[in-house]
Coordinates of C-alpha atoms in Angstrom, one line a residue:
X8 CA -8.0 8.0 -10.3
X9 CA -10.2 11.1 -9.9
X10 CA -13.4 9.1 -10.4
X11 CA -12.7 7.3 -7.1
X12 CA -13.1 10.6 -5.2
X13 CA -16.7 11.8 -4.9
X14 CA -15.5 15.3 -4.0
X15 CA -14.7 15.9 -7.7
X16 CA -18.1 14.8 -8.8
X17 CA -19.6 17.4 -6.4
X18 CA -17.1 20.1 -7.5
X19 CA -16.4 19.3 -11.2
X20 CA -15.0 22.8 -12.0
X21 CA -12.8 23.2 -9.0
X22 CA -9.0 22.8 -9.3
X23 CA -8.1 21.5 -5.8
X24 CA -4.4 22.3 -5.0
X25 CA -4.4 22.1 -1.2
X26 CA -3.8 18.5 -0.4
X27 CA -0.9 19.4 1.9
X28 CA -3.6 20.9 4.2
X29 CA -6.1 18.1 3.8
X30 CA -6.5 15.5 1.1
X31 CA -9.8 14.5 -0.5
X32 CA -11.3 11.1 0.4
X33 CA -11.8 8.1 -1.9
X34 CA -15.2 6.4 -1.8
X35 CA -13.8 3.4 0.0
X36 CA -12.9 5.6 3.0
X37 CA -16.4 7.2 3.0
X38 CA -17.9 3.7 2.8
X39 CA -15.8 2.6 5.8
X40 CA -17.1 5.5 7.9
X41 CA -20.7 4.8 7.0
X42 CA -20.3 1.0 7.6
X43 CA -19.0 1.6 11.1
X44 CA -21.8 3.9 12.1
X45 CA -24.6 1.9 10.3
X46 CA -23.5 -1.7 11.1
X47 CA -20.7 -1.8 13.6
X48 CA -21.2 1.0 16.1
X49 CA -20.0 -0.2 19.4
X50 CA -17.3 0.9 21.8
X51 CA -14.0 -0.9 21.8
X52 CA -12.1 -2.6 24.6
X53 CA -15.2 -2.5 26.8
X54 CA -18.2 -4.7 25.9
X55 CA -18.3 -8.5 26.1
X56 CA -21.2 -8.8 23.6
X57 CA -20.3 -10.0 20.1
X58 CA -20.7 -6.7 18.3
X59 CA -18.3 -5.0 20.7
X60 CA -15.8 -7.8 20.6
X61 CA -15.8 -7.8 16.8
X62 CA -15.4 -4.0 16.7
X63 CA -12.4 -4.3 19.1
X64 CA -10.9 -7.0 16.9
X65 CA -11.3 -4.8 13.8
X66 CA -9.9 -1.8 15.7
X67 CA -6.8 -3.7 16.7
X68 CA -6.5 -5.0 13.2
X69 CA -6.0 -1.5 12.0
X70 CA -3.3 -1.0 14.5
X71 CA -1.5 -4.0 13.1
X72 CA -2.2 -2.6 9.6
X73 CA -0.5 0.7 10.5
X74 CA 2.5 -1.1 12.0
X75 CA 2.9 -3.1 8.7
X76 CA 2.5 0.0 6.6
X77 CA 5.3 1.8 8.5
X78 CA 7.3 -1.5 8.9
X79 CA 7.2 -1.2 12.7
X80 CA 8.4 -4.3 14.5
X81 CA 5.1 -4.9 16.3
X82 CA 1.6 -3.5 16.6
X83 CA 2.2 -2.3 20.1
X84 CA 4.6 0.3 18.7
X85 CA 1.6 2.2 17.2
X86 CA -0.7 4.4 19.3
X87 CA -3.7 6.1 17.7
X88 CA -3.8 9.9 17.9
X89 CA -6.0 12.7 16.6
X90 CA -3.3 14.0 14.2
X91 CA 0.5 14.5 13.7
X92 CA 0.3 17.4 16.1
X93 CA -1.3 15.2 18.8
X94 CA 1.4 12.6 18.3
X95 CA 4.3 15.0 18.5
X96 CA 2.9 16.6 21.6
X97 CA 2.6 13.2 23.2
X98 CA 6.3 12.6 22.6
X99 CA 7.3 16.0 23.9
X100 CA 5.1 15.8 27.0
X101 CA 5.6 12.1 27.8
X102 CA 9.0 11.1 26.5
X103 CA 10.7 14.4 26.6
X104 CA 10.8 15.0 30.3
X105 CA 12.2 11.5 30.9
X106 CA 15.4 12.2 28.9
X107 CA 15.9 16.0 29.0
X108 CA 17.7 17.7 31.8
X109 CA 19.1 21.3 32.3
X110 CA 22.0 22.0 29.9
X111 CA 20.8 19.5 27.3
X112 CA 20.0 20.6 23.8
X113 CA 16.9 20.1 21.7
X114 CA 17.6 20.7 18.0
X115 CA 15.1 21.6 15.2
X116 CA 15.3 23.1 11.8
X117 CA 13.9 26.6 11.2
X118 CA 11.8 25.0 8.4
X119 CA 9.6 23.0 10.8
X120 CA 5.9 23.2 11.1
X121 CA 4.8 24.7 14.4
X122 CA 3.7 21.2 15.6
X123 CA 7.3 20.1 15.5
X124 CA 8.7 23.4 16.8
X125 CA 6.6 24.8 19.6
X126 CA 6.3 21.6 21.7
X127 CA 10.1 21.3 21.8
X128 CA 10.5 25.0 22.5
X129 CA 8.1 24.7 25.5
X130 CA 9.8 21.5 26.7
X131 CA 13.1 23.4 26.7
X132 CA 11.6 26.2 28.8
X133 CA 10.2 23.7 31.3
X134 CA 13.4 21.6 31.7
X135 CA 16.1 24.2 31.4
X136 CA 17.4 22.8 28.2
X137 CA 18.7 24.9 25.3
X138 CA 16.4 25.1 22.2
X139 CA 18.6 25.2 19.1
X140 CA 17.1 26.3 15.8
X141 CA 19.2 25.4 12.8
X142 CA 19.4 27.8 9.8
X143 CA 17.6 27.0 6.6
X144 CA 18.6 27.3 3.0
X145 CA 17.8 30.5 1.1
X146 CA 15.0 28.7 -0.8
X147 CA 13.3 27.6 2.5
X148 CA 14.5 23.9 2.5
X149 CA 15.8 22.2 5.6
X150 CA 19.6 22.6 5.7
X151 CA 20.8 19.1 6.6
X152 CA 24.5 20.2 6.6
X153 CA 23.6 22.8 9.3
X154 CA 21.7 20.2 11.3
X155 CA 24.7 17.9 11.0
X156 CA 27.1 20.5 12.3
X157 CA 24.9 21.3 15.3
X158 CA 24.5 17.7 16.5
X159 CA 26.8 17.1 19.5
X160 CA 26.8 15.1 22.8
X161 CA 24.4 17.6 24.3
X162 CA 21.8 17.0 21.6
X163 CA 19.2 14.8 23.3
X164 CA 16.4 15.3 20.8
X165 CA 16.4 16.1 17.1
X166 CA 13.0 16.9 15.7
X167 CA 12.7 17.0 11.9
X168 CA 10.1 16.7 9.2
X169 CA 10.9 14.0 6.6
X170 CA 9.1 16.3 4.0
X171 CA 8.6 20.0 4.8
X172 CA 5.2 21.5 4.4
X173 CA 6.2 24.8 2.8
X174 CA 9.0 24.0 0.3
X175 CA 8.2 20.3 0.0
X176 CA 11.9 19.4 0.6
X177 CA 12.6 15.8 1.3
X178 CA 15.1 15.1 4.1
X179 CA 17.3 12.1 4.2
X180 CA 16.6 11.1 7.7
X181 CA 18.8 8.1 8.2
X182 CA 22.2 9.9 8.3
X183 CA 20.8 12.3 10.9
X184 CA 19.4 9.4 12.9
X185 CA 22.8 7.7 12.9
X186 CA 24.6 10.8 14.0
X187 CA 22.1 11.6 16.8
X188 CA 22.2 8.1 18.1
X189 CA 26.0 8.1 18.0
X190 CA 25.9 11.1 20.3
X191 CA 23.4 9.5 22.7
X192 CA 20.3 11.3 21.5
X193 CA 16.9 10.5 19.9
X194 CA 15.2 11.5 16.7
X195 CA 11.5 12.4 16.3
X196 CA 10.2 12.6 12.8
X197 CA 7.2 14.5 11.5
X198 CA 5.8 12.3 8.7
X199 CA 2.6 14.3 7.9
X200 CA 3.8 15.3 4.4
X201 CA 5.7 12.1 3.7
X202 CA 3.3 9.3 4.3
X203 CA 0.8 10.5 1.6
X204 CA 3.4 10.6 -1.1
X205 CA 6.1 7.9 -0.6
X206 CA 6.7 4.5 1.1
X207 CA 7.9 4.9 4.7
X208 CA 10.0 2.4 6.6
X209 CA 10.6 3.5 10.2
X210 CA 13.2 0.8 10.8
X211 CA 15.1 1.8 7.6
X212 CA 15.4 5.4 8.7
X213 CA 16.0 4.3 12.3
X214 CA 13.4 6.7 13.7
X215 CA 12.7 6.6 17.5
X216 CA 9.3 8.2 17.0
X217 CA 7.3 8.9 13.8
X218 CA 4.0 10.7 13.6
X219 CA 1.5 11.2 10.7
X220 CA -2.1 12.3 10.2
X221 CA -5.0 10.3 8.6
X222 CA -6.6 13.3 6.8
X223 CA -3.4 14.0 4.7
X224 CA -3.2 10.4 3.6
X225 CA -6.7 10.4 2.1
X226 CA -8.3 9.3 5.4
X227 CA -10.6 11.1 7.9
X228 CA -9.9 14.1 10.0
X229 CA -9.3 13.5 13.7
X230 CA -7.3 10.4 13.0
X231 CA -3.6 9.7 13.1
X232 CA -0.9 7.5 14.5
X233 CA 2.3 7.7 16.4
X234 CA 5.1 5.1 16.0
X235 CA 7.5 4.7 18.9
X236 CA 10.1 2.1 19.8
X237 CA 8.5 -0.3 22.2
X238 CA 11.0 0.2 24.9
X239 CA 10.5 4.0 24.8
X240 CA 6.7 3.6 24.9
X241 CA 7.0 1.2 27.8
X242 CA 9.1 3.7 29.8
X243 CA 6.9 6.7 28.9
X244 CA 4.3 7.8 31.4
X245 CA 0.8 8.6 30.1
X246 CA -0.1 12.3 29.7
X247 CA -3.9 11.9 29.7
X248 CA -5.9 10.0 32.3
X249 CA -9.3 8.4 32.5
X250 CA -11.2 5.5 31.0
X251 CA -9.5 2.5 29.5
X252 CA -5.9 3.6 30.0
X253 CA -5.8 2.1 33.5
X254 CA -5.0 -1.2 34.9
X255 CA -6.2 -0.7 38.5
X256 CA -7.5 2.4 40.3
X257 CA -7.4 2.6 44.1
X258 CA -8.0 5.6 46.4
X259 CA -4.5 6.8 46.5
X260 CA -2.8 5.1 43.5
X261 CA -3.4 3.9 39.9
X262 CA -1.5 1.6 37.6
X263 CA -1.6 1.8 33.9
X264 CA -2.7 -0.4 31.0
X265 CA -0.1 -2.0 28.8
X266 CA 1.5 -0.2 25.8
X267 CA -0.1 1.3 23.8
X268 CA -3.5 1.5 25.5
X269 CA -2.0 3.6 28.3
X270 CA -1.8 6.5 25.8
X271 CA -5.3 6.2 24.5
X272 CA -7.5 7.6 27.3
X273 CA -11.2 7.7 26.8
X274 CA -13.3 6.5 23.9
X275 CA -11.2 6.7 20.8
X276 CA -12.2 7.9 17.4
X277 CA -13.3 4.5 16.2
X278 CA -14.8 5.6 13.0
X279 CA -11.6 7.6 12.2
X280 CA -9.5 4.6 12.9
X281 CA -11.5 2.4 10.5
X282 CA -11.4 5.2 7.9
X283 CA -7.6 5.4 8.4
X284 CA -7.4 1.6 7.8
X285 CA -9.4 2.0 4.6
X286 CA -7.2 4.8 3.4
X287 CA -4.0 2.8 4.0
X288 CA -5.6 -0.2 2.2
X289 CA -6.4 2.1 -0.7
X290 CA -2.8 3.4 -0.6
X291 CA -1.4 -0.1 -0.5
X292 CA -3.3 -0.9 -3.7
X293 CA -1.6 2.0 -5.5
X294 CA 1.8 2.0 -7.2
X295 CA 3.3 4.5 -4.8
X296 CA 6.6 5.0 -6.8
X297 CA 4.6 5.7 -9.9
X298 CA 2.4 8.2 -8.0
X299 CA 5.5 9.8 -6.5
X300 CA 6.9 10.2 -10.1
X301 CA 3.6 11.6 -11.3
X302 CA 3.4 14.2 -8.5
X303 CA 7.1 15.1 -9.0
X304 CA 6.3 15.8 -12.7
X305 CA 3.5 18.1 -11.7
X306 CA 5.8 19.9 -9.3
X307 CA 8.5 20.4 -11.9
X308 CA 5.9 21.6 -14.5
X309 CA 4.4 24.0 -12.0
X310 CA 7.8 25.4 -11.0
X311 CA 8.8 25.8 -14.7
X312 CA 5.5 27.5 -15.5
X313 CA 5.6 29.9 -12.6
X314 CA 9.3 30.7 -12.9
X315 CA 8.6 31.9 -16.5
X316 CA 6.3 34.6 -15.1
X317 CA 8.1 37.9 -14.3
X318 CA 7.8 39.0 -10.7
X319 CA 7.2 35.5 -9.4
X320 CA 9.4 34.1 -6.6
X321 CA 9.3 30.3 -6.3
X322 CA 10.7 28.6 -3.2
X323 CA 12.3 25.2 -2.8
X324 CA 13.8 23.1 -5.6
X325 CA 12.7 21.0 -8.6
X326 CA 13.1 17.9 -6.3
X327 CA 10.3 19.1 -4.0
X328 CA 7.7 16.5 -3.1
X329 CA 4.1 17.5 -4.1
X330 CA 4.4 21.1 -3.0
X331 CA 5.2 24.4 -4.6
X332 CA 5.2 27.7 -2.6
X333 CA 5.5 31.0 -4.4
X334 CA 4.8 34.7 -4.2
X335 CA 3.9 37.4 -6.7
X336 CA 6.0 40.4 -5.8
X337 CA 4.0 43.4 -4.7
X338 CA 0.9 41.3 -4.0
X339 CA -0.1 39.8 -0.6
X340 CA -0.5 36.0 -0.9
X341 CA -4.0 36.3 0.6
X342 CA -5.0 38.6 -2.3
X343 CA -3.5 36.3 -4.8
X344 CA -5.3 33.3 -3.3
X345 CA -8.6 35.2 -3.4
X346 CA -8.0 36.0 -7.1
X347 CA -7.3 32.3 -7.8
X348 CA -10.4 31.3 -5.9
X349 CA -12.5 33.4 -8.2
X350 CA -11.0 31.3 -11.0
X351 CA -12.1 28.1 -9.2
X352 CA -8.5 27.3 -8.1
X353 CA -8.0 26.4 -4.5
X354 CA -4.5 27.1 -3.1
X355 CA -3.4 27.8 0.5
X356 CA -2.1 31.2 1.4
X357 CA -0.6 32.1 4.8
X358 CA 2.4 31.2 6.9
X359 CA 1.5 27.5 6.8
X360 CA 2.1 27.1 10.5
X361 CA 5.8 28.0 9.9
X362 CA 6.2 31.5 11.1
X363 CA 9.9 31.1 11.9
X364 CA 10.5 30.0 8.3
X365 CA 8.6 33.0 7.0
X366 CA 10.7 35.3 9.1
X367 CA 13.9 33.7 7.6
X368 CA 12.5 34.1 4.1
X369 CA 11.6 37.7 4.9
X370 CA 7.9 37.4 3.9
X371 CA 4.7 37.4 5.9
X372 CA 3.3 34.5 4.0
X373 CA 3.4 32.5 0.7
X374 CA 0.9 31.0 -1.6
X375 CA 1.1 27.2 -1.8
X376 CA -0.1 24.7 -4.4
X377 CA 0.1 21.1 -3.2
X378 CA -0.8 18.0 -5.2
X379 CA -2.4 14.7 -4.6
X380 CA -2.7 11.6 -6.7
X381 CA -5.8 13.0 -8.4
X382 CA -4.2 16.1 -9.9
X383 CA -3.0 16.3 -13.5
X384 CA -1.3 18.5 -16.0
X385 CA -4.5 20.3 -16.8
X386 CA -4.6 21.5 -13.2
X387 CA -1.1 22.9 -13.5
X388 CA -1.9 24.7 -16.8
X389 CA -5.0 26.3 -15.2
X390 CA -2.9 27.5 -12.2
X391 CA -0.1 28.9 -14.3
X392 CA -2.5 30.7 -16.6
X393 CA -4.4 32.2 -13.7
X394 CA -1.3 33.4 -12.0
X395 CA -0.3 35.1 -15.2
X396 CA -3.7 36.8 -15.3
X397 CA -3.3 37.8 -11.6
X398 CA 0.0 39.5 -12.4
X399 CA -1.6 41.6 -15.0
X400 CA -4.6 42.4 -12.8
X401 CA -2.6 43.5 -9.8
X402 CA 0.1 45.2 -11.7
X403 CA -2.3 47.1 -13.9
X404 CA -1.8 45.7 -17.4
X405 CA -3.3 43.2 -19.7
X406 CA -1.2 40.0 -19.4
X407 CA -2.9 38.5 -22.5

């Protein structure tokens, strides 16, 4: 598997454990980017010449591909975005004001990434709604029981990550969706950490909106997609204005293009879309359940190895999906990550865009190791050995 990713040929000694931040790219994705710029570079939805027409057809083909990958009902339920963040902000800015009124409630978990937290917080401020933050479990996981207790007829929007980015906890979305819908509300799902690691079916989980990023699913940066039920997209106003999202412009009024083009103002990231399509094709050729089992085995091995080290705090559970967050007591995570970097091990250290969760855990930050399909047991062994060495280094004794 690793041979399909040129990054590891260029960095043969690096143990890369930061795929939750951005995944490496297989050769087929890099080839798709090069092919577009070398052979197919033309703007979409504009030119009438053959090259532009073919590029537009291919662009819309990727939209259909994303719809199929997520099991959406139709391609028009997919709009291209720059990222998960971009998609979630589109829902909060476009759909949110159409359904939220003063006195309504917007519910999130305290484990959410800022991208699925701050837009709803700000929407509540603008509309006079109440922003409700559900407690999390002691280990940092989303507390589904708490979310369930807080859903009521005032809950107009529940925003939740299918897989959290700090603890790696997997949330069973469908029961939450059923309860929210029964109370007359809507559910918005952050799929950034789910799509790279598991099959996703937006109809099966009954999501109203679902966002993910290309660069976390082995595709290019600056690419992503937002799924939305067609009737909701149709009713939503656009939030950006300009080229190609219009139907007709007059001096005093403008009408919009059909869904989903009315949400894609300006020249899109065409290369990114083609790279995203190549990444999803690559993913479709893999045995995702087998990859999920492989990554879960790496998580369990990492947790077991780290938990055997004195003074180590490990968050989440053994069922975490692809991610292990931890702290070495008495050592700032930034210092630990720097030490590991000197051992050619790349992990993330910081608040992971989840400061409310860090406050609930009572820490300023954590170190985080996150896995992709290209990682193996040797990577785990090197990480655990290096953390043991770091403990001895920072605590002033020889761990060996």
